[in-house]
JSON list of C-alpha atoms in Angstrom, two decimals:
[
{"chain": "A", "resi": 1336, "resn": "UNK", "atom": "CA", "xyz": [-22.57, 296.43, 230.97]},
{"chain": "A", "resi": 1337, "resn": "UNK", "atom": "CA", "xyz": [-25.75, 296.30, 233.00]},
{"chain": "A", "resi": 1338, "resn": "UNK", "atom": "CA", "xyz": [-28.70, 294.77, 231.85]},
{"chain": "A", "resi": 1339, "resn": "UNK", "atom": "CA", "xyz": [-31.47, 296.73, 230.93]},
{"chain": "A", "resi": 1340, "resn": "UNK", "atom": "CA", "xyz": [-35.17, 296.62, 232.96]},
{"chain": "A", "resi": 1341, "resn": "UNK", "atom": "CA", "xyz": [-38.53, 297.47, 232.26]},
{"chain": "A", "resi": 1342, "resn": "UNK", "atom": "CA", "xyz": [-40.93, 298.84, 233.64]},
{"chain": "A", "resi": 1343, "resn": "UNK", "atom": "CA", "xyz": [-39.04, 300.82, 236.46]},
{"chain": "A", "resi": 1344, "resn": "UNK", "atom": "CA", "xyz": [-42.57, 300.01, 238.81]},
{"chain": "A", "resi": 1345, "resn": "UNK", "atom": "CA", "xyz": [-45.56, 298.22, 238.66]},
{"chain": "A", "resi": 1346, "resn": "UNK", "atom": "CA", "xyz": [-48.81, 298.77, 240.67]},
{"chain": "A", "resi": 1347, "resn": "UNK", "atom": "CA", "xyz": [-50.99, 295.76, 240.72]},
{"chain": "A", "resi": 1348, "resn": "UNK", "atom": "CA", "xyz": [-54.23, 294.63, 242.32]},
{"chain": "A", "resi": 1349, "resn": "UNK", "atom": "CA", "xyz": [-54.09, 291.07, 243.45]},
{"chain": "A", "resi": 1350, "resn": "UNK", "atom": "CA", "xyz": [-54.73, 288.56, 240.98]},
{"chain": "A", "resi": 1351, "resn": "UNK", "atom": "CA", "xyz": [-53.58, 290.71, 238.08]},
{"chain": "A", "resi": 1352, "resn": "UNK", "atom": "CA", "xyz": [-50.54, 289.68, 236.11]},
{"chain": "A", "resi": 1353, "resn": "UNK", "atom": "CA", "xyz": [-47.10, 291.17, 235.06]},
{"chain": "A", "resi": 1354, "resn": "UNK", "atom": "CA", "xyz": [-44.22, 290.89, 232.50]},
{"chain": "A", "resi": 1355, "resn": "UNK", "atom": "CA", "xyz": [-40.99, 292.43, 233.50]},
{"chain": "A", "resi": 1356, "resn": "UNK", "atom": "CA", "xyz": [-38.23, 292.34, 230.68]},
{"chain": "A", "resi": 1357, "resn": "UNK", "atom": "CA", "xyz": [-34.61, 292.11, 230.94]},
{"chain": "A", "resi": 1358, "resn": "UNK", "atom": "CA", "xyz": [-32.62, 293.14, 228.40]},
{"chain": "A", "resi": 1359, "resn": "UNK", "atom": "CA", "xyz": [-28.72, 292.86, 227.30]},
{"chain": "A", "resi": 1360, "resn": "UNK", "atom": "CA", "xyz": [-26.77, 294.28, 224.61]},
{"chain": "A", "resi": 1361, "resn": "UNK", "atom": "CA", "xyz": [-24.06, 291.70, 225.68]},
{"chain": "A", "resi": 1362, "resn": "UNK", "atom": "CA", "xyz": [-24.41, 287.76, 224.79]},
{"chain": "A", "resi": 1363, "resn": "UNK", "atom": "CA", "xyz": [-25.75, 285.96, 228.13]},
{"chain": "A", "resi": 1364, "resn": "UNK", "atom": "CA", "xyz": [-24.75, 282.59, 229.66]},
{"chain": "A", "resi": 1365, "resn": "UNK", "atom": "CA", "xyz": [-27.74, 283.17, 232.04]},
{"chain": "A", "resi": 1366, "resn": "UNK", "atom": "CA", "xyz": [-29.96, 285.15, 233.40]},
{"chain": "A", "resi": 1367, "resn": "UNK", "atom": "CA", "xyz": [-30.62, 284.96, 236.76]},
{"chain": "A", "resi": 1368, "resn": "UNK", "atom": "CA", "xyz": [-33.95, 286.75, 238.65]},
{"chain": "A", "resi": 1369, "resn": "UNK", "atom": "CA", "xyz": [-34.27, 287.38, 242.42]},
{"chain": "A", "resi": 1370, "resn": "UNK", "atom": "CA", "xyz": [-36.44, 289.33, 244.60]},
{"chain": "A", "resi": 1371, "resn": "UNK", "atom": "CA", "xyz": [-35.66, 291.65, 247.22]},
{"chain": "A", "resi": 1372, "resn": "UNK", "atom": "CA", "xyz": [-38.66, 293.12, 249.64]},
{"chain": "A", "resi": 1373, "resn": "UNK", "atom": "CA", "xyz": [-37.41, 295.89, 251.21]},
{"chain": "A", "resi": 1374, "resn": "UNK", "atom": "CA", "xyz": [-34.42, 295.82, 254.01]},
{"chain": "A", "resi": 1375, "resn": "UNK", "atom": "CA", "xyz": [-33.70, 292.60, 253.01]},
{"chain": "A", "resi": 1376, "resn": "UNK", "atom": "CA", "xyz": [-31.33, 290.32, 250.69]},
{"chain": "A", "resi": 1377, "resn": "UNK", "atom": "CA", "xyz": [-32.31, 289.31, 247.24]},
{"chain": "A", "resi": 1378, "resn": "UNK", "atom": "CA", "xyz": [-33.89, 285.88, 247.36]},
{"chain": "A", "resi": 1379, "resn": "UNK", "atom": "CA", "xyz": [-33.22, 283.30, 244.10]},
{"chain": "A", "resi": 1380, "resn": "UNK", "atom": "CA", "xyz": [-36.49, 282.70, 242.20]},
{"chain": "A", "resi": 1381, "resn": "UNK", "atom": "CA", "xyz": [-34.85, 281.14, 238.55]},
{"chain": "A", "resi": 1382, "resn": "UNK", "atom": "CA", "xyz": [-32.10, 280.90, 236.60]},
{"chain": "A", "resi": 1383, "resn": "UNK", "atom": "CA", "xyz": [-32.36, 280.99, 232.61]},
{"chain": "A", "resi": 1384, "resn": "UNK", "atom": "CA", "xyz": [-29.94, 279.44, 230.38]},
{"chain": "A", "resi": 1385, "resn": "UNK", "atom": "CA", "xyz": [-28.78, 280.44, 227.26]},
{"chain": "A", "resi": 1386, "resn": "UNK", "atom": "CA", "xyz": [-31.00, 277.82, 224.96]},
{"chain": "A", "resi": 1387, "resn": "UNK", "atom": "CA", "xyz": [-33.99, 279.67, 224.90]},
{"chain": "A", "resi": 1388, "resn": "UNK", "atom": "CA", "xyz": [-35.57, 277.68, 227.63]},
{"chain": "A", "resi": 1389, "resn": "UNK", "atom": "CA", "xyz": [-38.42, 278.66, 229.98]},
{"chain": "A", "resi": 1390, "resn": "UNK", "atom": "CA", "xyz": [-38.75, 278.10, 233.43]},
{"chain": "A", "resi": 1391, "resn": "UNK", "atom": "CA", "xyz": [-41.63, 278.24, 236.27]},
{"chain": "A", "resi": 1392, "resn": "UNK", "atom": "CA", "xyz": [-42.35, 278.42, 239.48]},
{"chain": "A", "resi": 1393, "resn": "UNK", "atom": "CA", "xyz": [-45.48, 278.43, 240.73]},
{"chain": "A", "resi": 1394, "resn": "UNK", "atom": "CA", "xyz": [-47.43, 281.26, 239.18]},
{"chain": "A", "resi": 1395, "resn": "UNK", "atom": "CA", "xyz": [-43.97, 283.09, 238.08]},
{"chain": "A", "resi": 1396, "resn": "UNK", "atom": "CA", "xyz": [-42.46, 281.62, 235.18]},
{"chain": "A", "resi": 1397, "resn": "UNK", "atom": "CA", "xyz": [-39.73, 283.11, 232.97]},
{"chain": "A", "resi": 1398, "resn": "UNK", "atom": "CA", "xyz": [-38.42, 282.63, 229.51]},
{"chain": "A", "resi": 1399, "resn": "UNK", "atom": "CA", "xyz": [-34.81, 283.66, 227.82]},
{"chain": "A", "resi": 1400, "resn": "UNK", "atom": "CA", "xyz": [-34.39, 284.54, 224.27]},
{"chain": "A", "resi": 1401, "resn": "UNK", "atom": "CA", "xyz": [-30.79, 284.43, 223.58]},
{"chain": "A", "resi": 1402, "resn": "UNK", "atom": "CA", "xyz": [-31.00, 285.49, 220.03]},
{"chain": "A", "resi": 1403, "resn": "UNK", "atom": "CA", "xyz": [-32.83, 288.94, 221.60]},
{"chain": "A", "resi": 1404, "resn": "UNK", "atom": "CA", "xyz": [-30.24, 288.64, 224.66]},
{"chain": "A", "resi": 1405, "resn": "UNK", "atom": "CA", "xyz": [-33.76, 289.01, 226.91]},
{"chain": "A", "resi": 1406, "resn": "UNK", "atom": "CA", "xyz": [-35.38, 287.24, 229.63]},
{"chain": "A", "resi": 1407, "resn": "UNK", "atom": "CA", "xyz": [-39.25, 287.93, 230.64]},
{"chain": "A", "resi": 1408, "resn": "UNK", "atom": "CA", "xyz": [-40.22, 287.00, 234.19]},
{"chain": "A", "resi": 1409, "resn": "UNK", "atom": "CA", "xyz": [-44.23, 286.82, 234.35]},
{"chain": "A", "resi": 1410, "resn": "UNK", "atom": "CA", "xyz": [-46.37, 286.87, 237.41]},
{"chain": "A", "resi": 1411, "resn": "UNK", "atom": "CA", "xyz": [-49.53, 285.81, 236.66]},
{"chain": "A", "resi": 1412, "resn": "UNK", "atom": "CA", "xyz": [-52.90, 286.10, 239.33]},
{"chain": "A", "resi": 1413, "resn": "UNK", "atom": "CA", "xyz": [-50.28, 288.43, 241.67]},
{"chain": "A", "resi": 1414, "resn": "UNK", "atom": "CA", "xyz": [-50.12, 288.36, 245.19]},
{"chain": "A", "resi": 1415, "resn": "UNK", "atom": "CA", "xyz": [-49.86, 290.20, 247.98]},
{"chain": "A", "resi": 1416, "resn": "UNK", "atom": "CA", "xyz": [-46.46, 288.43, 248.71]},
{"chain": "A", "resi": 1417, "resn": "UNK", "atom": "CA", "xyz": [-45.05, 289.24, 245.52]},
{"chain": "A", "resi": 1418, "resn": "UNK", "atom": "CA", "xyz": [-44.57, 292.94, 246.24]},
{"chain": "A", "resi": 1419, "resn": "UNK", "atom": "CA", "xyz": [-40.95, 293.91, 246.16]},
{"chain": "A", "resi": 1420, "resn": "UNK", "atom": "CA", "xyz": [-38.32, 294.42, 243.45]},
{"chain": "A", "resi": 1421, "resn": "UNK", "atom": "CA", "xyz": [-37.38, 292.04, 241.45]},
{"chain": "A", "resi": 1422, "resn": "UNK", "atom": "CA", "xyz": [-33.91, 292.32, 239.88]},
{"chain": "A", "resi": 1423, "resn": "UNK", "atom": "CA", "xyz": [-32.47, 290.20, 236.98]},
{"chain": "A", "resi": 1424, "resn": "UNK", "atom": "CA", "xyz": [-28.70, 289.34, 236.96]},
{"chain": "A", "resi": 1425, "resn": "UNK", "atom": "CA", "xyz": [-26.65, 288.74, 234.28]},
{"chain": "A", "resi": 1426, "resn": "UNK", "atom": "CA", "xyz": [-24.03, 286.40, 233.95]},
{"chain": "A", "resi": 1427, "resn": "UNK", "atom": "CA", "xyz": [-21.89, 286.75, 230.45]},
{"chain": "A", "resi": 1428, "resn": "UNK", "atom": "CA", "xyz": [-18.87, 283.97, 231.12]},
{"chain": "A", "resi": 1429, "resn": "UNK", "atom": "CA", "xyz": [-17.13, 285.55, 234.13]},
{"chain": "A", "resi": 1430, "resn": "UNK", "atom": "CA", "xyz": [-18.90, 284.07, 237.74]},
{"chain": "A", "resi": 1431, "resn": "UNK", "atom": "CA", "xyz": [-20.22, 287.61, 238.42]},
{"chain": "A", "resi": 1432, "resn": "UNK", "atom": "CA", "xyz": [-23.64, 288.51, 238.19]},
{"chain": "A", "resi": 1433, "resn": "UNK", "atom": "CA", "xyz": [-24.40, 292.07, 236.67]},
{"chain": "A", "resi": 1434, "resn": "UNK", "atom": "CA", "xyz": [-28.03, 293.40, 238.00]},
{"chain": "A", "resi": 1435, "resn": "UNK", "atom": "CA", "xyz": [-30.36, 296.19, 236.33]},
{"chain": "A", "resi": 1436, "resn": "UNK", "atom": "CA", "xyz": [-31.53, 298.63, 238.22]},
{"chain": "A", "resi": 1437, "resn": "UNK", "atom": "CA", "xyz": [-34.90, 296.75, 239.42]},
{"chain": "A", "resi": 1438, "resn": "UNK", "atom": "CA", "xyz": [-38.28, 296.34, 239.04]},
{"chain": "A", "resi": 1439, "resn": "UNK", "atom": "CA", "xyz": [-40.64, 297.79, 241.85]},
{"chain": "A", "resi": 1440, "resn": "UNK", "atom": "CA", "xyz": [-43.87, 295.62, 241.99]},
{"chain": "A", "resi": 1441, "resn": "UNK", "atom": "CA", "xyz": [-46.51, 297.06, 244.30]},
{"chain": "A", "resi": 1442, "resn": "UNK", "atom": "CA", "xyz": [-49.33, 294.17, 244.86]},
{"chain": "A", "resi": 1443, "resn": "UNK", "atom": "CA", "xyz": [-52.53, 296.34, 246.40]},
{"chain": "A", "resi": 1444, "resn": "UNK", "atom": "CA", "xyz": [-55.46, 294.22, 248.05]},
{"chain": "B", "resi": 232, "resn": "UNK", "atom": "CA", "xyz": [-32.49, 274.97, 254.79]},
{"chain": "B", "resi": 233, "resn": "UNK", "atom": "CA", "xyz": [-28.59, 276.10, 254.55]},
{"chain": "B", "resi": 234, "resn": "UNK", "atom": "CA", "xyz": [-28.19, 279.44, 254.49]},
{"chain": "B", "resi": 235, "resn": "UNK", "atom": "CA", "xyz": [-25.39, 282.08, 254.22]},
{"chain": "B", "resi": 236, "resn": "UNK", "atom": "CA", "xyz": [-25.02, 284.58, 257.64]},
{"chain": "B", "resi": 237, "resn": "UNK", "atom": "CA", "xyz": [-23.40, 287.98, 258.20]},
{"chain": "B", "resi": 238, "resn": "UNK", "atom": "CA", "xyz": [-22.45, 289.74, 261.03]},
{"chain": "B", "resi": 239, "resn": "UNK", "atom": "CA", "xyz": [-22.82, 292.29, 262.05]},
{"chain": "B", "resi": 240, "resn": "UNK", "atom": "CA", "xyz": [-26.26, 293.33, 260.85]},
{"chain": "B", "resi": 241, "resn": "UNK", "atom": "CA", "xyz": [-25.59, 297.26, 261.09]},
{"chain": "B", "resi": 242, "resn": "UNK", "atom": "CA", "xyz": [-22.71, 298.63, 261.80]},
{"chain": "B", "resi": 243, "resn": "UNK", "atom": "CA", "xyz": [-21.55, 302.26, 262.33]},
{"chain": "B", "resi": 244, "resn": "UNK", "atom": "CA", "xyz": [-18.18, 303.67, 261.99]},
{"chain": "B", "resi": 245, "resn": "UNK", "atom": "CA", "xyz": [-15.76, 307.39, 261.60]},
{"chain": "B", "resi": 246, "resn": "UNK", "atom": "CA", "xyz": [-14.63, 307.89, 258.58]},
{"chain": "B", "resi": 247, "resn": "UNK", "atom": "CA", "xyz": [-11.22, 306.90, 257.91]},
{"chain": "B", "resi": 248, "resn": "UNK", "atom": "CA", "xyz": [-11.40, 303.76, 260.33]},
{"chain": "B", "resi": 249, "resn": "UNK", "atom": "CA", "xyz": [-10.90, 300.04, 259.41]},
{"chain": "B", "resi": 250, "resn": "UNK", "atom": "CA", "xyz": [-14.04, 298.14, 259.18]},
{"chain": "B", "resi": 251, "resn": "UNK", "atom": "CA", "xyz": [-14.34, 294.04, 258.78]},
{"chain": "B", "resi": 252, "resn": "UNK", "atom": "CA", "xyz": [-17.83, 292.42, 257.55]},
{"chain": "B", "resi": 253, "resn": "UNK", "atom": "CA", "xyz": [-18.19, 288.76, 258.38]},
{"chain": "B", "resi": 254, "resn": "UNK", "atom": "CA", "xyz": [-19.56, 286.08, 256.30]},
{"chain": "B", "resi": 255, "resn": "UNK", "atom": "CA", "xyz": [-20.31, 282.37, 257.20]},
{"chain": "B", "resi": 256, "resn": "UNK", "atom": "CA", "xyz": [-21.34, 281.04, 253.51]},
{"chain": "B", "resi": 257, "resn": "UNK", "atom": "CA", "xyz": [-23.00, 277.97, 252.92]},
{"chain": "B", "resi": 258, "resn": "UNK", "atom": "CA", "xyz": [-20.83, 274.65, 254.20]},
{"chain": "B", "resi": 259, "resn": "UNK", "atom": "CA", "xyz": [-20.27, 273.04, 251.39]},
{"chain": "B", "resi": 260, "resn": "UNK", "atom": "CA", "xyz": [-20.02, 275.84, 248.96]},
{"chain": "B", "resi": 261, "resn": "UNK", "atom": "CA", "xyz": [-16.84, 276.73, 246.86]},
{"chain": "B", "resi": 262, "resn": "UNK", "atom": "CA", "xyz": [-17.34, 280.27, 244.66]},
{"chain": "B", "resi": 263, "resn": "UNK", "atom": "CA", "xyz": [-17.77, 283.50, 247.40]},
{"chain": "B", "resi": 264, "resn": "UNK", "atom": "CA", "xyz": [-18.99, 286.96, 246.21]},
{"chain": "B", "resi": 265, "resn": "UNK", "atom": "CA", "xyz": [-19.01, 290.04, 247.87]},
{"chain": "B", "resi": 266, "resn": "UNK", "atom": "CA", "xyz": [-21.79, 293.36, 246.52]},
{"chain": "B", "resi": 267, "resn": "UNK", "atom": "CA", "xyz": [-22.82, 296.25, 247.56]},
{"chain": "B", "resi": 268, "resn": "UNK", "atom": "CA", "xyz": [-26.12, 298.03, 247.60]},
{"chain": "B", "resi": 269, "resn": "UNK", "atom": "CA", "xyz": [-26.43, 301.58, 248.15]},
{"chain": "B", "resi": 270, "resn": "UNK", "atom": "CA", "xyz": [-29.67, 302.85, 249.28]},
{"chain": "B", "resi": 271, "resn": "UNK", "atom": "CA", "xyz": [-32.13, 302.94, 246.45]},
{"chain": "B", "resi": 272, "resn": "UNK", "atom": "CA", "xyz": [-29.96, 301.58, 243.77]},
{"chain": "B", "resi": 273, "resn": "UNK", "atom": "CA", "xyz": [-28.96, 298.21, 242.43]},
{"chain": "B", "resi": 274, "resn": "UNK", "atom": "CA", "xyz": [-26.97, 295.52, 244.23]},
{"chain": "B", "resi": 275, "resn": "UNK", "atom": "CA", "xyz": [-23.06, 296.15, 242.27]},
{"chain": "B", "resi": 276, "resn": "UNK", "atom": "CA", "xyz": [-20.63, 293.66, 242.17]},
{"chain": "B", "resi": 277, "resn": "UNK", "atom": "CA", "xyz": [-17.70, 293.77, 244.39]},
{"chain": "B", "resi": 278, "resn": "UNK", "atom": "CA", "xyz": [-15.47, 290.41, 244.30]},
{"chain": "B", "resi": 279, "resn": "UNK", "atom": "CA", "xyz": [-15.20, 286.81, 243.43]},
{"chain": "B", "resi": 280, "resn": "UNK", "atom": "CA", "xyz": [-13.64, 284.28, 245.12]},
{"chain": "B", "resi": 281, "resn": "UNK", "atom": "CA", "xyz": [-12.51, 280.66, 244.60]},
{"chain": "B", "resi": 282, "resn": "UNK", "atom": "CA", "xyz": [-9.58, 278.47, 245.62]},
{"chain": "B", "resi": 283, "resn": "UNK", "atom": "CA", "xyz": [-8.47, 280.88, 248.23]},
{"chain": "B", "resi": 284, "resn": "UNK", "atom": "CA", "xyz": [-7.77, 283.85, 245.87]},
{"chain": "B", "resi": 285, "resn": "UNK", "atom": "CA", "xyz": [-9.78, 286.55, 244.16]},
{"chain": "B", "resi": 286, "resn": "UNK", "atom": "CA", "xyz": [-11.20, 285.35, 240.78]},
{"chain": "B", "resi": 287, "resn": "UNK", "atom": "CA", "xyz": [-12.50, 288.92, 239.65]},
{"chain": "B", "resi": 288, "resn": "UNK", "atom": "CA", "xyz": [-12.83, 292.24, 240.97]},
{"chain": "B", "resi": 289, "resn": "UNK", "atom": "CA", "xyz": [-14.82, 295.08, 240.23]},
{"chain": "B", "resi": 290, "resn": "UNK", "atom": "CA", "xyz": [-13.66, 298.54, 239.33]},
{"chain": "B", "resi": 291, "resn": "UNK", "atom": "CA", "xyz": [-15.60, 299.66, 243.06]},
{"chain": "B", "resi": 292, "resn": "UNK", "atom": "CA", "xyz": [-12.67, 297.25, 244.61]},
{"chain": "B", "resi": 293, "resn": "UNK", "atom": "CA", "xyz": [-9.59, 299.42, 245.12]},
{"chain": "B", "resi": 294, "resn": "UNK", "atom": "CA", "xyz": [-6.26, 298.94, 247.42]},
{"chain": "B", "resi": 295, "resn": "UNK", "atom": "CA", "xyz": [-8.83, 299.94, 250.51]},
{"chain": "B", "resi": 296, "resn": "UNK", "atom": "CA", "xyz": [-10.53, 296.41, 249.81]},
{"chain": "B", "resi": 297, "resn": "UNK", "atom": "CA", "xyz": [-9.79, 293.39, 250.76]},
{"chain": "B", "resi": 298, "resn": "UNK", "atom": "CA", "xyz": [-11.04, 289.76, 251.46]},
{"chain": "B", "resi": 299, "resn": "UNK", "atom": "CA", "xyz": [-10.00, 286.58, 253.27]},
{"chain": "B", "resi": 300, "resn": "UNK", "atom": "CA", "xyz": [-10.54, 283.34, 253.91]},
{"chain": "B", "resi": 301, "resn": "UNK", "atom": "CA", "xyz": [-8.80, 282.89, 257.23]},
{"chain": "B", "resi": 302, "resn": "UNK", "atom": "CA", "xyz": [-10.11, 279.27, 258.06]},
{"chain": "B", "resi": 303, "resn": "UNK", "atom": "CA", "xyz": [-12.66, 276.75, 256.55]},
{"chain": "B", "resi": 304, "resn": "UNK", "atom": "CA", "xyz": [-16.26, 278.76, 257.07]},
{"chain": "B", "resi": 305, "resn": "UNK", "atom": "CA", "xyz": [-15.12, 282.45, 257.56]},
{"chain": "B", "resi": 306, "resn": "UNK", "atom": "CA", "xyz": [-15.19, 284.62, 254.60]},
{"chain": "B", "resi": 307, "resn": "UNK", "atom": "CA", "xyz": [-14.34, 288.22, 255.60]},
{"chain": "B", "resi": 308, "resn": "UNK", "atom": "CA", "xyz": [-14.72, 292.07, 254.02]},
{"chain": "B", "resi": 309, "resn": "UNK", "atom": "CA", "xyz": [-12.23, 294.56, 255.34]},
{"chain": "B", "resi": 310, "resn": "UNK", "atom": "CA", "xyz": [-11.98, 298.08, 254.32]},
{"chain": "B", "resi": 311, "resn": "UNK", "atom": "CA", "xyz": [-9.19, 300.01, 255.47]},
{"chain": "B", "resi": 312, "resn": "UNK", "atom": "CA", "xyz": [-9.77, 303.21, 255.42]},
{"chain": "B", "resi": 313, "resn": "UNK", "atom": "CA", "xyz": [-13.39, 303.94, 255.33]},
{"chain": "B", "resi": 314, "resn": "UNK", "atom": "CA", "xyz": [-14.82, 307.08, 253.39]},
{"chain": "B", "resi": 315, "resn": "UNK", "atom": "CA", "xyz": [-18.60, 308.43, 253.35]},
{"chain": "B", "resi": 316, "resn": "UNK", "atom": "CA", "xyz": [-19.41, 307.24, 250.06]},
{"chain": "B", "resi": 317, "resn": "UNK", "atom": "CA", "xyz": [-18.82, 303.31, 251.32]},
{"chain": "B", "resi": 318, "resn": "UNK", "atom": "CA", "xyz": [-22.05, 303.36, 253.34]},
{"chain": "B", "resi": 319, "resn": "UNK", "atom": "CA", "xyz": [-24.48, 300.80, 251.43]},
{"chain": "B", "resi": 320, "resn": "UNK", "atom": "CA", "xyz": [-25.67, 297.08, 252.37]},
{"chain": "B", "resi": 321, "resn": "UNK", "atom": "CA", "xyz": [-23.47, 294.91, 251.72]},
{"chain": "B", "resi": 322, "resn": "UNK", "atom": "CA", "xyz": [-24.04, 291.17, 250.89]},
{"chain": "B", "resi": 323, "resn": "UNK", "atom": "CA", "xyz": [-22.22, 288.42, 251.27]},
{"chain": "B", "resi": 324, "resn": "UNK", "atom": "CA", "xyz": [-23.51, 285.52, 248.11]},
{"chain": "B", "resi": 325, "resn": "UNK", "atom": "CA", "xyz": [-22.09, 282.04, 247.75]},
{"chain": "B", "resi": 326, "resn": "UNK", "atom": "CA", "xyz": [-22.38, 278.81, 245.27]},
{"chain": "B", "resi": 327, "resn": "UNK", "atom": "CA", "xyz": [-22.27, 275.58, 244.81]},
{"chain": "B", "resi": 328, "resn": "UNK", "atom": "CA", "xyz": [-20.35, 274.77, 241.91]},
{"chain": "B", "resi": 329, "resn": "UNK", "atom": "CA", "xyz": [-18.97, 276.79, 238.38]},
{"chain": "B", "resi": 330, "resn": "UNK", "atom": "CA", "xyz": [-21.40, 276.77, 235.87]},
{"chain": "B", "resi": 331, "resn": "UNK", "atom": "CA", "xyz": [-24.19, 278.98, 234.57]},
{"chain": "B", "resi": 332, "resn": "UNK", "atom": "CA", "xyz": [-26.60, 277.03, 236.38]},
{"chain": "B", "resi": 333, "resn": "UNK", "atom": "CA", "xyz": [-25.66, 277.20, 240.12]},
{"chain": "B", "resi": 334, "resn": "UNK", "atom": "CA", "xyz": [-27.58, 279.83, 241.69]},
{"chain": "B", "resi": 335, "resn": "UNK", "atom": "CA", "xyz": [-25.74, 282.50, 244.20]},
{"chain": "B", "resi": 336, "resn": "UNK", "atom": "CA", "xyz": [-27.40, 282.31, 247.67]},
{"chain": "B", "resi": 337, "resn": "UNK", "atom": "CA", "xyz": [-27.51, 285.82, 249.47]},
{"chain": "B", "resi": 338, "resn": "UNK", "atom": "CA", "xyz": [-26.74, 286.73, 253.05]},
{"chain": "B", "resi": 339, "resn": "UNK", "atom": "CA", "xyz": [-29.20, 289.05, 254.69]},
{"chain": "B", "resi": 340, "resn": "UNK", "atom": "CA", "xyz": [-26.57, 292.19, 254.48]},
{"chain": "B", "resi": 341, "resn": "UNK", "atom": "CA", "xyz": [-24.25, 294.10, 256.94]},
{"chain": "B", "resi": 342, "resn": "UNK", "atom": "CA", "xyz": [-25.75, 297.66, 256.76]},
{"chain": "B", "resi": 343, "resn": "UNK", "atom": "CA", "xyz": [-22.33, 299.76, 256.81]},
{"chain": "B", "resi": 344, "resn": "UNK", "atom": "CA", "xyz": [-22.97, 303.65, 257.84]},
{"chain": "B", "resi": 345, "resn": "UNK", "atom": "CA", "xyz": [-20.08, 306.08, 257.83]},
{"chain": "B", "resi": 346, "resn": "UNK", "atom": "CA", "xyz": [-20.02, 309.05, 259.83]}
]
């Protein structure tokens, strides 16, 4: 069952900050979140384990509440780099990872 | 840095023929994955594999499908018989270890187009 993402789009102005959610109705080993600009492959930016830990990187971080089965990625003072979709990926005990349906973050000047 | 390769970047093929998509994962890497992306949508799940044989399949992974291992860096994608509705990018992903916390490394995508 795919994990469930919102918002669908962002528009930003650089240096502004986003949350994009990821949420599961199914209990989560991990939760994986990659970006992909466009014509090209996802690239790895965290994994979250089940734990409840947080992660960061940079000026994106992300957090995982396994009781809520959700993961939060924020971007905080954007920019114009980040622009793509991100996608989160599920992973509930099998080595497959299940994506939503993405997360289009515009980053304007 | 290590990274996984595909070839060939686009490829273009009648429906109904055979096509084969190439993957060179990461050397040292054990767990390969095939997905798909059609244009527009999310990246879907195709196949695991591990110890030379398929861990999990997807429902998307019928008798056309198949994968191989045929030495110690190839990791191939053939589909036999090809219909419209396989166009998409497909990617090849590999990982390190089992686990929850080894990442999956994408390829940069074969860009398969049925006529």
């Amino acid at each position: 069952q795919q994990p469930v993402q919102s918002p669908q789009a962002v528009i930003l102005r650089e240096g502004e900050d986003a949350v994009i959610n990821c949420s599961s109705s199914k209990a989560l080993y991990s939760v994986h979140w990659y970006r992909q600009k466009h014509g090209e492959a996802p690239v790895f930016l965290m994994i979250l384990l089940k734990g409840g830990e947080q992660k960061g990187h940079e000026k994106i971080s992300a957090s995982f509440n396994e009781k809520k089965q959700q993961s939060s990625l924020y971007l905080t003072a954007s920019q114009l780099s980040y622009s793509g979709t991100y996608f989160c990926g599920t992973e509930g005990g099998s080595e497959k990872l299940v994506f939503g349906k993405g997360t289009k973050l515009t980053v304007n000047p | 840095e290590p990274e996984v390769t595909q070839t060939p970047s686009h490829q273009v093929t009648q429906m109904g023929q055979e096509v084969i998509l190439r993957c060179v994962p990461i050397s040292n890497h054990l767990y390969f994955y095939w997905y798909r992306q059609i244009l527009g949508q999310k990246v879907e799940f195709l196949v695991s594999f591990y110890n030379n044989e398929i861990s999990e399949k997807s429902e998307i992974f019928d008798d056309q499908f198949s994968v191989e291992r045929p030495d110690g860096s190839n990791f191939t994608l053939k589909i036999r018989s090809t219909k419209l509705e396989d166009s998409a990018m497909y990617f090849c992903a590999s990982k390190y270890g089992d686990g929850s916390n080894q990442p999956q490394h994408f390829g940069d995508g074969t860009r398969l187009s049925i006529l």
